[in-house]
Coordinates of C-alpha atoms in Angstrom, one line a residue:
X1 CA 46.9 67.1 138.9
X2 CA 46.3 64.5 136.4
X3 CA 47.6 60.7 136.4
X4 CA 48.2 59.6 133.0
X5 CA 47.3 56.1 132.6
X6 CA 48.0 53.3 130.0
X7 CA 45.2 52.1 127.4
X8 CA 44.0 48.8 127.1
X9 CA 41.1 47.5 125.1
X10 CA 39.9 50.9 124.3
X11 CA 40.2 51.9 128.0
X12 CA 42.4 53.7 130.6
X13 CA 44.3 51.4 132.5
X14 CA 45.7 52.3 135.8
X15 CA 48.0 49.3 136.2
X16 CA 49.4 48.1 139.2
X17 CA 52.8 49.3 140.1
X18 CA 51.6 52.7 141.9
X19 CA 55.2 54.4 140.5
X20 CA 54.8 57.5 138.7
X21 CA 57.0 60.4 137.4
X22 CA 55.8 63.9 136.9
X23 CA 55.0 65.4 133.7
X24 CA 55.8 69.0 133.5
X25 CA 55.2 72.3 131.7
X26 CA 58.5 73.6 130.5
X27 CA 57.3 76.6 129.7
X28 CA 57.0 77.6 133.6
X29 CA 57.9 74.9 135.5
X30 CA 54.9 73.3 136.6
X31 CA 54.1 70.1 137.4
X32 CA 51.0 69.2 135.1
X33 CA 50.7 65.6 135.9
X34 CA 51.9 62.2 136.7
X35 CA 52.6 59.6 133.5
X36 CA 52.0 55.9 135.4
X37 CA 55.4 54.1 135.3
X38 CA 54.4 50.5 134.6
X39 CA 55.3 47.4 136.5
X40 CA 56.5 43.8 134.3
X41 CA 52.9 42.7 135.1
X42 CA 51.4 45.9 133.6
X43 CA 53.2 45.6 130.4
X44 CA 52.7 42.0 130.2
X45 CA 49.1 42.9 130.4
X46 CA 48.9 45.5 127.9
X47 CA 51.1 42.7 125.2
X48 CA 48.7 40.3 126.4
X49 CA 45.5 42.6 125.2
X50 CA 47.2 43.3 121.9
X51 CA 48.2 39.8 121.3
X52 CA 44.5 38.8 122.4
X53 CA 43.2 41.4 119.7
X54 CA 45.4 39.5 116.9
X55 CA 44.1 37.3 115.4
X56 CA 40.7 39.0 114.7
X57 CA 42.4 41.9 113.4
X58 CA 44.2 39.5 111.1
X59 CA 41.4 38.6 109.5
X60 CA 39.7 41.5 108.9
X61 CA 39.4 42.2 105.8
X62 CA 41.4 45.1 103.9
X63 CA 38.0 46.7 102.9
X64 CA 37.4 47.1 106.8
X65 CA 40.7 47.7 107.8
X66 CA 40.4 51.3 105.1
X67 CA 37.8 53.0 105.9
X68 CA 39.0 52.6 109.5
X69 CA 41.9 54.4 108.4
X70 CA 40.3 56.8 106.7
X71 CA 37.6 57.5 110.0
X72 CA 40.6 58.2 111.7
X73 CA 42.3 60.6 109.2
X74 CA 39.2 62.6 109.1
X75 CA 38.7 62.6 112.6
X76 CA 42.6 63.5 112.8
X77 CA 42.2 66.5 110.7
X78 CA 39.5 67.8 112.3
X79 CA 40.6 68.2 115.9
X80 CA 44.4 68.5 115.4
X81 CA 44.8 71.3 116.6
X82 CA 43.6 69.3 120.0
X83 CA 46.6 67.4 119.4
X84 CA 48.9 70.4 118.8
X85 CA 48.0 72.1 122.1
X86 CA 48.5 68.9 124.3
X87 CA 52.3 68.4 122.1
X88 CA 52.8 71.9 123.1
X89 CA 51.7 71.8 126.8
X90 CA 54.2 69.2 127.5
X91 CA 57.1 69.5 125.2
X92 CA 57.3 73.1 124.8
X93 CA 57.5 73.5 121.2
X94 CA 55.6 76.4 119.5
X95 CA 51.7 75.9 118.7
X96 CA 52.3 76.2 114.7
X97 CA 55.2 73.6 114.7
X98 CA 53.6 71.2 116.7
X99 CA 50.7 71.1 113.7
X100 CA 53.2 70.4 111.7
X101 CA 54.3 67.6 113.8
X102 CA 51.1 66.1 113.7
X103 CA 50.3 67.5 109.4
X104 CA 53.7 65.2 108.6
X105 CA 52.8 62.4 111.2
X106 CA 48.8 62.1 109.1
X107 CA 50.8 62.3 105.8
X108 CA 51.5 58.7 106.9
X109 CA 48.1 57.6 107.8
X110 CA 46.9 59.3 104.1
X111 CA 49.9 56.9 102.9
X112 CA 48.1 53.6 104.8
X113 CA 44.9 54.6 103.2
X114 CA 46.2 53.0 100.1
X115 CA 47.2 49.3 102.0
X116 CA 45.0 47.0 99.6
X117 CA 47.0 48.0 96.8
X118 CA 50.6 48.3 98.9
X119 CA 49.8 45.0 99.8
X120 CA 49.0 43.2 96.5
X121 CA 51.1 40.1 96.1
X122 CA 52.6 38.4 92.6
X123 CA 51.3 35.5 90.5
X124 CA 52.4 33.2 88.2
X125 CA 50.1 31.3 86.3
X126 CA 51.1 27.8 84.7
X127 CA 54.6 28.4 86.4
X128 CA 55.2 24.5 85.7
X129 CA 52.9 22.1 83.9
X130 CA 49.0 23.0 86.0
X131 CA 51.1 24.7 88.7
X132 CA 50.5 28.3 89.8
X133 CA 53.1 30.2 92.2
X134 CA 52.0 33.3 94.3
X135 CA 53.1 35.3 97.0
X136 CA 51.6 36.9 99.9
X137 CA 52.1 39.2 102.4
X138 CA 50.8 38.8 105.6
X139 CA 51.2 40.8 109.5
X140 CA 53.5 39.6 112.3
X141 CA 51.5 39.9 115.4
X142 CA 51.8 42.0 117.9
X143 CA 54.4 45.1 117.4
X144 CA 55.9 47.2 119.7
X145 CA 56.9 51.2 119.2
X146 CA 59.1 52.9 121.5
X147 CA 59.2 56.5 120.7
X148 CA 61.2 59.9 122.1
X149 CA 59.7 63.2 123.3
X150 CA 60.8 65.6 120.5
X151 CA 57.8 64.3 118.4
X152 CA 55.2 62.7 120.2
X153 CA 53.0 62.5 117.8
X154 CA 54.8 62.3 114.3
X155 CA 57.3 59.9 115.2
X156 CA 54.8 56.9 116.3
X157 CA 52.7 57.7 113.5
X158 CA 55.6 56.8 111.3
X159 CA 54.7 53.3 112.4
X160 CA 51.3 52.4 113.9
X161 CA 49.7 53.6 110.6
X162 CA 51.0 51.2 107.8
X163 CA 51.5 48.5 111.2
X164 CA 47.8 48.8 112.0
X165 CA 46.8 48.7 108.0
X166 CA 48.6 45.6 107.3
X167 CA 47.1 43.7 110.1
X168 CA 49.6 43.7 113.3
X169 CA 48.6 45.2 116.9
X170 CA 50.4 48.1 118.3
X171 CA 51.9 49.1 121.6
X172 CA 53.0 52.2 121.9
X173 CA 55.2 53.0 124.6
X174 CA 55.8 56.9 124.3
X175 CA 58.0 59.2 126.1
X176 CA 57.5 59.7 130.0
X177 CA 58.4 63.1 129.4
X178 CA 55.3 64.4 127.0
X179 CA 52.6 61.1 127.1
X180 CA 49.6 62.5 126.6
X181 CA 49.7 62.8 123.2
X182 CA 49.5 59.1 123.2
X183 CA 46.5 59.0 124.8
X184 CA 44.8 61.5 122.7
X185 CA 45.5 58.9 119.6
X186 CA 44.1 56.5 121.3
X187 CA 40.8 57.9 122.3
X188 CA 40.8 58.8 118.5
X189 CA 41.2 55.4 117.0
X190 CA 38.6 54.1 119.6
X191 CA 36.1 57.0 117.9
X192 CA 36.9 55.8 114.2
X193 CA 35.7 52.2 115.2
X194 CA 39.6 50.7 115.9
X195 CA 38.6 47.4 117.5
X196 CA 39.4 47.0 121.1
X197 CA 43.1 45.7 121.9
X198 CA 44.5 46.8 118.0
X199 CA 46.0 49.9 119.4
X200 CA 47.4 50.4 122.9
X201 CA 49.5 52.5 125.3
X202 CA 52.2 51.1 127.9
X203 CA 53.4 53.8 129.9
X204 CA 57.0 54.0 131.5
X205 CA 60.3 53.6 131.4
X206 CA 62.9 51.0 130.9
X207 CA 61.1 48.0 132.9
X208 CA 58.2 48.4 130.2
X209 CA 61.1 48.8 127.4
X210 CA 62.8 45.7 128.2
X211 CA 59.3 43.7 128.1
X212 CA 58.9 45.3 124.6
X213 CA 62.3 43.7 123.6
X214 CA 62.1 40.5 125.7
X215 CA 58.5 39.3 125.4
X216 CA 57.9 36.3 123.0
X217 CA 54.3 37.7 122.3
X218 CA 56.2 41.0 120.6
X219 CA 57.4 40.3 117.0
X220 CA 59.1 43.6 116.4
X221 CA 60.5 46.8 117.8
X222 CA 60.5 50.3 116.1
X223 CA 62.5 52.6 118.3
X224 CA 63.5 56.1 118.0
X225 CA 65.8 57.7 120.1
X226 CA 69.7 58.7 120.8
X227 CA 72.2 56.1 119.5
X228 CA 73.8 54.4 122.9
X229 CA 69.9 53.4 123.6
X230 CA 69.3 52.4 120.1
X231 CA 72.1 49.9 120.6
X232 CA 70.5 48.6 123.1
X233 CA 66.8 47.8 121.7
X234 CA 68.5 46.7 118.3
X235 CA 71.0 43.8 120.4
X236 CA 68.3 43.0 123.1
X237 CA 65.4 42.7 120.7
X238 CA 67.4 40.9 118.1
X239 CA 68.5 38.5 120.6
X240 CA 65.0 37.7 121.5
X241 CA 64.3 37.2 117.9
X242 CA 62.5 40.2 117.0
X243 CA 62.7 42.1 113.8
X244 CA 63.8 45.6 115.0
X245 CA 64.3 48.9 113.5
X246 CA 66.2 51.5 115.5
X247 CA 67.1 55.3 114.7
X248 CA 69.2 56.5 116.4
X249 CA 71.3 59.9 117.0
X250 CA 72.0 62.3 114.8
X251 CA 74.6 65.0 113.8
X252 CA 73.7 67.1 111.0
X253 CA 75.9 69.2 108.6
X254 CA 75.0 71.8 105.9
X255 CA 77.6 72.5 103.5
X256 CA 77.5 75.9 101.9
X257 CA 79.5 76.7 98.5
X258 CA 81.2 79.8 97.8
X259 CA 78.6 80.5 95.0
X260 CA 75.3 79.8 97.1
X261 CA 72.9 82.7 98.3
X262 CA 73.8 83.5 101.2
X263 CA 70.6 85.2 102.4
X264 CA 69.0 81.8 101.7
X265 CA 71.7 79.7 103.3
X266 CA 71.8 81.8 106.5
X267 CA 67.3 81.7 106.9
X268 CA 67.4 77.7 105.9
X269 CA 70.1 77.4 109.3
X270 CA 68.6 79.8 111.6
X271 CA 65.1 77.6 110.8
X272 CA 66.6 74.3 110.4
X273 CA 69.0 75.3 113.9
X274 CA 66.5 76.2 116.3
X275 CA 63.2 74.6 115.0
X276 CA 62.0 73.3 118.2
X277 CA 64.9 75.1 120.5
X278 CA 66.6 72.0 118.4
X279 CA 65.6 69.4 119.5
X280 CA 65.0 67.3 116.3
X281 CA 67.2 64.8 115.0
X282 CA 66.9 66.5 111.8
X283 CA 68.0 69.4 113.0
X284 CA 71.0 71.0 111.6
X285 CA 73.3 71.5 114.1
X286 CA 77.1 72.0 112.0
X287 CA 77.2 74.4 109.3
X288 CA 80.4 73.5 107.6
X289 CA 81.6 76.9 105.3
X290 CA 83.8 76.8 102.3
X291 CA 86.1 79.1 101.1
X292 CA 85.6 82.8 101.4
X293 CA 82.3 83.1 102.7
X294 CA 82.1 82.2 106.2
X295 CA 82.7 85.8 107.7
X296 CA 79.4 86.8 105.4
X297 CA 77.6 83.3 106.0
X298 CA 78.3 83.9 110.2
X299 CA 77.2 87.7 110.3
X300 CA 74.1 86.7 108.3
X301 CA 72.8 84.3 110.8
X302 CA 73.6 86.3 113.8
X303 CA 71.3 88.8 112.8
X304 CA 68.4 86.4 111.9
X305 CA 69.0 84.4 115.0
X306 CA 69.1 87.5 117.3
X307 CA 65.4 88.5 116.0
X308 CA 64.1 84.9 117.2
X309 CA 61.6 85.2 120.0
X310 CA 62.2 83.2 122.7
X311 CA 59.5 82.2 124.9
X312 CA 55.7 80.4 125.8
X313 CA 55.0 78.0 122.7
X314 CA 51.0 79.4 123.6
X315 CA 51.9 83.0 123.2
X316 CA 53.3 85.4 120.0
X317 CA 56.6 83.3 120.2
X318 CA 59.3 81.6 117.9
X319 CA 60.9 79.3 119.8
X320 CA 59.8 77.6 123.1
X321 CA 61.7 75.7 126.1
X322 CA 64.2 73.3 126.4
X323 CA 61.8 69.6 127.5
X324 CA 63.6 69.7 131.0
X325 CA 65.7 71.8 133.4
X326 CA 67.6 68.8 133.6
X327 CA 68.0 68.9 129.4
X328 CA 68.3 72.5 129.3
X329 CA 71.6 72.6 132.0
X330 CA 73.2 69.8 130.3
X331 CA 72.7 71.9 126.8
X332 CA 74.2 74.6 128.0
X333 CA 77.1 72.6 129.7
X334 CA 78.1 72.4 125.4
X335 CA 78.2 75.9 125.4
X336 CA 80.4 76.5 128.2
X337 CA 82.7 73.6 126.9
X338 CA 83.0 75.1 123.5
X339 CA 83.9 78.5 124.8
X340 CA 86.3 76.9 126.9
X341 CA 87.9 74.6 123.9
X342 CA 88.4 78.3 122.0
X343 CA 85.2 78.1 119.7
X344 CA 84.0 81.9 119.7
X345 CA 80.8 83.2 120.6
X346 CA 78.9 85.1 118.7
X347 CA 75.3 84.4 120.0
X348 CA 74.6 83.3 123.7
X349 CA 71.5 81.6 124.2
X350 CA 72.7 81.2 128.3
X351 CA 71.2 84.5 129.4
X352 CA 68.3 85.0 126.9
X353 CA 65.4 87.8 127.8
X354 CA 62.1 85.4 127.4
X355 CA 58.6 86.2 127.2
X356 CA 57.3 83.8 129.8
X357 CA 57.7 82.4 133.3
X358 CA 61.2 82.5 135.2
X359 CA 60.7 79.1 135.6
X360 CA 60.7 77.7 132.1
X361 CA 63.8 76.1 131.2
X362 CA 64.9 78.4 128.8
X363 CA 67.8 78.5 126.4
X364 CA 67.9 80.8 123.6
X365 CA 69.5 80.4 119.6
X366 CA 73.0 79.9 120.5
X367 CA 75.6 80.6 117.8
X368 CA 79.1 79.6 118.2
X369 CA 82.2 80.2 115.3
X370 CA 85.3 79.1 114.7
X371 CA 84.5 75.3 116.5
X372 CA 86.8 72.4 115.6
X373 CA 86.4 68.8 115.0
X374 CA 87.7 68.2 118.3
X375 CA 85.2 69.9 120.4
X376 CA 82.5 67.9 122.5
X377 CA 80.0 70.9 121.3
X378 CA 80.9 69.3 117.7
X379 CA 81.5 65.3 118.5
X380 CA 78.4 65.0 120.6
X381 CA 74.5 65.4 120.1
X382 CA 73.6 68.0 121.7
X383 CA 69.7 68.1 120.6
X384 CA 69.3 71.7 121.8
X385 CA 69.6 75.4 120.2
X386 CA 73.1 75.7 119.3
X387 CA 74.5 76.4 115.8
X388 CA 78.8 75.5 115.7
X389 CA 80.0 76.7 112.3
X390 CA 83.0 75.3 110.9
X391 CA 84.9 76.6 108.6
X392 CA 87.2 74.6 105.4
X393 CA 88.7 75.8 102.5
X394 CA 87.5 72.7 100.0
X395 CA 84.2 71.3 98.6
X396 CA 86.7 68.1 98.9
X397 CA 87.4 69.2 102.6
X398 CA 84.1 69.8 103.6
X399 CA 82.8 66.5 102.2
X400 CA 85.5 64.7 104.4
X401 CA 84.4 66.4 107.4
X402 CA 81.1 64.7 107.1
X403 CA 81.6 61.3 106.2
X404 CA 84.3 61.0 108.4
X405 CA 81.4 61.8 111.2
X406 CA 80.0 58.6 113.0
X407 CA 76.8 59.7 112.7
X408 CA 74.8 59.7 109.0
X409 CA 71.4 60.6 109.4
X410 CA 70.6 64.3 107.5
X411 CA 72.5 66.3 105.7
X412 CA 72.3 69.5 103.1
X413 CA 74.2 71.2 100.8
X414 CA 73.7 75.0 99.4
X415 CA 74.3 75.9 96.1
X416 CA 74.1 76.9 92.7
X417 CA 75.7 74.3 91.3
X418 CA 74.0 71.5 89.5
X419 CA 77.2 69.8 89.0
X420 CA 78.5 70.2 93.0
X421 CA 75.0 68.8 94.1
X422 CA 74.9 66.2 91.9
X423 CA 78.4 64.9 92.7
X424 CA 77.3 65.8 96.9
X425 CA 74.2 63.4 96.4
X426 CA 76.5 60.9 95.1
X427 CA 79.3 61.0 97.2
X428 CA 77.9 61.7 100.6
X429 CA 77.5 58.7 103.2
X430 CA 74.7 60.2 104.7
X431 CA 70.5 58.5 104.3
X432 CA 68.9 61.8 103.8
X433 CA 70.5 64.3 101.4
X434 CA 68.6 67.9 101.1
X435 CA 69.9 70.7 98.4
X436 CA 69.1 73.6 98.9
X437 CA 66.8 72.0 101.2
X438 CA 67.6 72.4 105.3
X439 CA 65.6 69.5 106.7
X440 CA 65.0 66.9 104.1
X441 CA 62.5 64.9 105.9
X442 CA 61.4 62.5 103.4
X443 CA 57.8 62.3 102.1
X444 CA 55.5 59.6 103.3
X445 CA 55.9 57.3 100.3
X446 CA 59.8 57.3 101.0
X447 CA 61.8 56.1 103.8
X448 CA 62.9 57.8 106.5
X449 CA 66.5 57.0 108.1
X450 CA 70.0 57.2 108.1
X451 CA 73.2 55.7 107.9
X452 CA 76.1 54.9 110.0
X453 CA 75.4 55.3 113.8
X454 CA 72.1 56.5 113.2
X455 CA 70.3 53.3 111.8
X456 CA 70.2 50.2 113.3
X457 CA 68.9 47.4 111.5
X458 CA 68.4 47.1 107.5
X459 CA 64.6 48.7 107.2
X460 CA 64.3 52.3 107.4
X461 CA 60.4 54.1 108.5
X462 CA 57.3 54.4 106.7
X463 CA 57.2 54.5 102.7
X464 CA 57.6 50.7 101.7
X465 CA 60.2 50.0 104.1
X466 CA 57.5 50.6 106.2
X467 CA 54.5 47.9 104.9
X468 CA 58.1 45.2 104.5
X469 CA 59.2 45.7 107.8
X470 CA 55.4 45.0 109.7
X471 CA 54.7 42.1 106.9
X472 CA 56.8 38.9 105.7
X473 CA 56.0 37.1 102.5
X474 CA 55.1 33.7 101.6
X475 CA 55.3 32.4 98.8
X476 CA 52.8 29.6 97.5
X477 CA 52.7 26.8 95.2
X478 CA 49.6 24.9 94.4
X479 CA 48.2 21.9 91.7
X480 CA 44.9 21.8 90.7
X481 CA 43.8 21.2 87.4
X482 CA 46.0 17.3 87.7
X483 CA 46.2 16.4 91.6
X484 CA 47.5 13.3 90.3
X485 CA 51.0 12.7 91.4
X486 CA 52.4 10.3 88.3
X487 CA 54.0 8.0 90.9
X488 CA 57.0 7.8 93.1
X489 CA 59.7 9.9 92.6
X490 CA 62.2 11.4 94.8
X491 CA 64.5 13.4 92.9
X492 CA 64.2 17.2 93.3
X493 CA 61.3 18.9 91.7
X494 CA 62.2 20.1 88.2
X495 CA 59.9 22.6 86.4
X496 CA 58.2 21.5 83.2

């Protein structure tokens, strides 16, 4: 069995603390391995590397800094599906959607590729009488990114991309649950010619989390993860005078007109439901019908989601495991409560036939009708593979039902009609606004985030949120052409 270990200075690091956790297969069961749980001493050691690395990395130049990046993307491209196999081995997802975890996750290092010119500053010329005004961007410092196990991969490459590009070194602090993925990055960087110390690994838990948010060596905090936690690192790292961006939670409606297509409606919530046994926080997880249709719109996905294969993300599967047992039980705990409440139904993912070991922690597409704003299997995140359909008689009904929702991150609407899109885009309190479009995960060049209780902090990921958030401007004024001063004078500088 394996110990997974931090990285420091382009090196495994076995740290000091001797506490582990196991790493598991939750396809079958097994325990694979044992992610090293660091000690305050170990992270301060790993911050201490990346703070070391600093100022060198500073002052490389963009040139350098480039084809770095681009090394890396190569390299990435070639051996992903490296990276795709380790994903699967310890989250469970399916082989073809963990490449295109990692496919969206280099979309952002393409996107860094272009820093010198995402960089460029303004200039003023002869802004007063032989004085010139410019600005500048420049890196923080160290950077800390604490990322969740439903995207190992993608999610830090939201961040250590543009954060590397502009200048800043990176600790990552991944998941306990699926860390080897971070490791795998890191080995690659060290390949593309990343000095030592620019890019680093902290494994753990919440000991190495609170050194993230409490160290003064760490200038900011990127955190993805459920929203009680993103409280958390937003107030503790804020306190400690950090910039900090935290996503958190999510709760995801699709809104489906009388006049959309149905057939396309009930595929886009079948995929958008239980993509990666759904856990994503772009998953759709309430399909809110209007009018008429919901008897048509329900039957429709039942029949799709009863095709789905459930089983070993390595084998001829659609869907894999649940991450834990633990995760698994506390999904299906929603199920029973919303049978319980009176929500009906129609699929049950509890007793699913699998293709793979009785061990797995498996839950299959679960599809429940008739659920109320009321229910816990509607209030809460449940981040697993169950659909709750709700049912309203009004486009102005429907669009209640979701901004009144504390949650704001995704959301979709189907149909044919410009007009009803165009007025959903406006009117709906939500940061990420697909039409006829299930998961509108933004492009690399936008921002990624939401609203409401699912963003904390004012910059969102990657696009130019992204290069803003790991830079801060200064702004210049300098004399040359007449250093003379023309005297004393000590009223406030006018412009001339």
């Amino acid at each position: 069995m394996s110990t997974i270990e931090h990285w420091i200075n382009n090196d495994v690091f076995a740290g000091t603390s001797g506490s582990t956790a196991p790493v598991t297969n939750p396809a079958t069961g097994e325990v694979t391995g044992a992610v090293a749980l660091a000690s305050v001493e170990d992270a301060r050691a790993v911050i201490d590397a990346a703070a070391a690395a600093y100022p060198a990395w500073r002052d490389t130049s963009l040139a350098k800094r480039t084809q770095i990046l681009f090394a890396f993307r190569e390299l990435l491209n070639a051996r992903k599906d490296e990276l795709a196999a380790i994903i699967t081995s310890e989250h469970g997802k399916v082989l073809s959607d963990a490449l295109g975890e990692v496919s969206r996750g280099q979309e952002v290092v393409e996107f860094a590729c272009g820093i010198p010119h995402l960089l460029k500053g303004g200039f003023t010329e002869n802004a007063s009488t032989n004085v010139d005004a410019y600005s500048v961007r420049q890196s923080l410092g160290v950077v800390g990114i604490i990322s969740p196990f439903n995207f190992p991969a993608m999610v830090p490459m939201w961040f250590f991309p543009i954060a590397i590009a502009t200048g800043n070194t990176v600790v990552l602090k991944p998941s306990e649950k699926d860390p080897s993925a971070s490791l795998w990055l890191a080995r690659l960087w060290a390949e593309a010619g990343l000095p030592a110390g620019v890019f680093n690994v902290l494994q753990g838990d919440k000991t190495a989390v609170d050194e993230l948010l409490t160290n003064p060596a760490v200038k900011s905090v990127s955190f993805v993860g459920s929203t009680p936690i993103a409280k958390y690192v937003y107030a503790t790292g804020t306190a400690h005078d950090k910039r900090v961006q935290a996503l958190g939670g999510a709760k995801n409606h699709a809104v489906i007109l009388p006049d959309a297509d149905l057939d396309l409606a009930a595929d886009a919530m079948v995929n958008a439901g239980f993509g990666s046994a759904g856990e994503r926080c772009m998953a759709i997880s309430a399909a809110v019908a209007v009018g008429p249709i919901a008897d048509d719109l329900v039957a429709k996905i039942a029949e799709r989601a009863a095709g789905i294969k459930t089983g070993d993300g390595t084998k001829d599967s659609d869907m894999g495991p649940l991450v834990t047992q633990a995760h698994r039980d506390k999904v299906a705990s929603y199920v029973d409560a919303g049978e319980a409440d009176g929500a009906k139904v129609v699929l049950d993912g509890r007793q699913v036939s699998v293709e793979g070991a009785a061990d797995g922690f498996w839950l299959g597409p679960t599809l429940l009708d008739n659920v109320t704003t009321e229910m816990s299997v509607y209030t809460d995140e449940i981040f697993g593979p169950v659909l709750s359909v709700l049912r309203v008689d009004t486009y102005d009904e429907a669009l209640e039902l979701v901004n009144a929702n504390p949650y704001g991150n995704g959301t979709a609407i189907f149909t044919n009609d410009g007009g009803a899109a165009r007025r959903f885009q406006n009117e709906v309190q939500v940061g990420m606004v697909g039409i006829n479009v299930p998961i509108p995960v933004p492009m690399a060049y936008y921002s990624f985030g939401g609203w409401k209780a699912s963003l904390f902090g004012d910059s969102h990921a990657h696009g130019m949120d992204g290069v803003q958030f790991f830079t801060r401007q200064k702004a210049i004024t300098a004399r040359w052409l007449d250093p003379s001063h023309g005297g004393i004078n000590l009223g406030f500088p006018q412009n001339q």
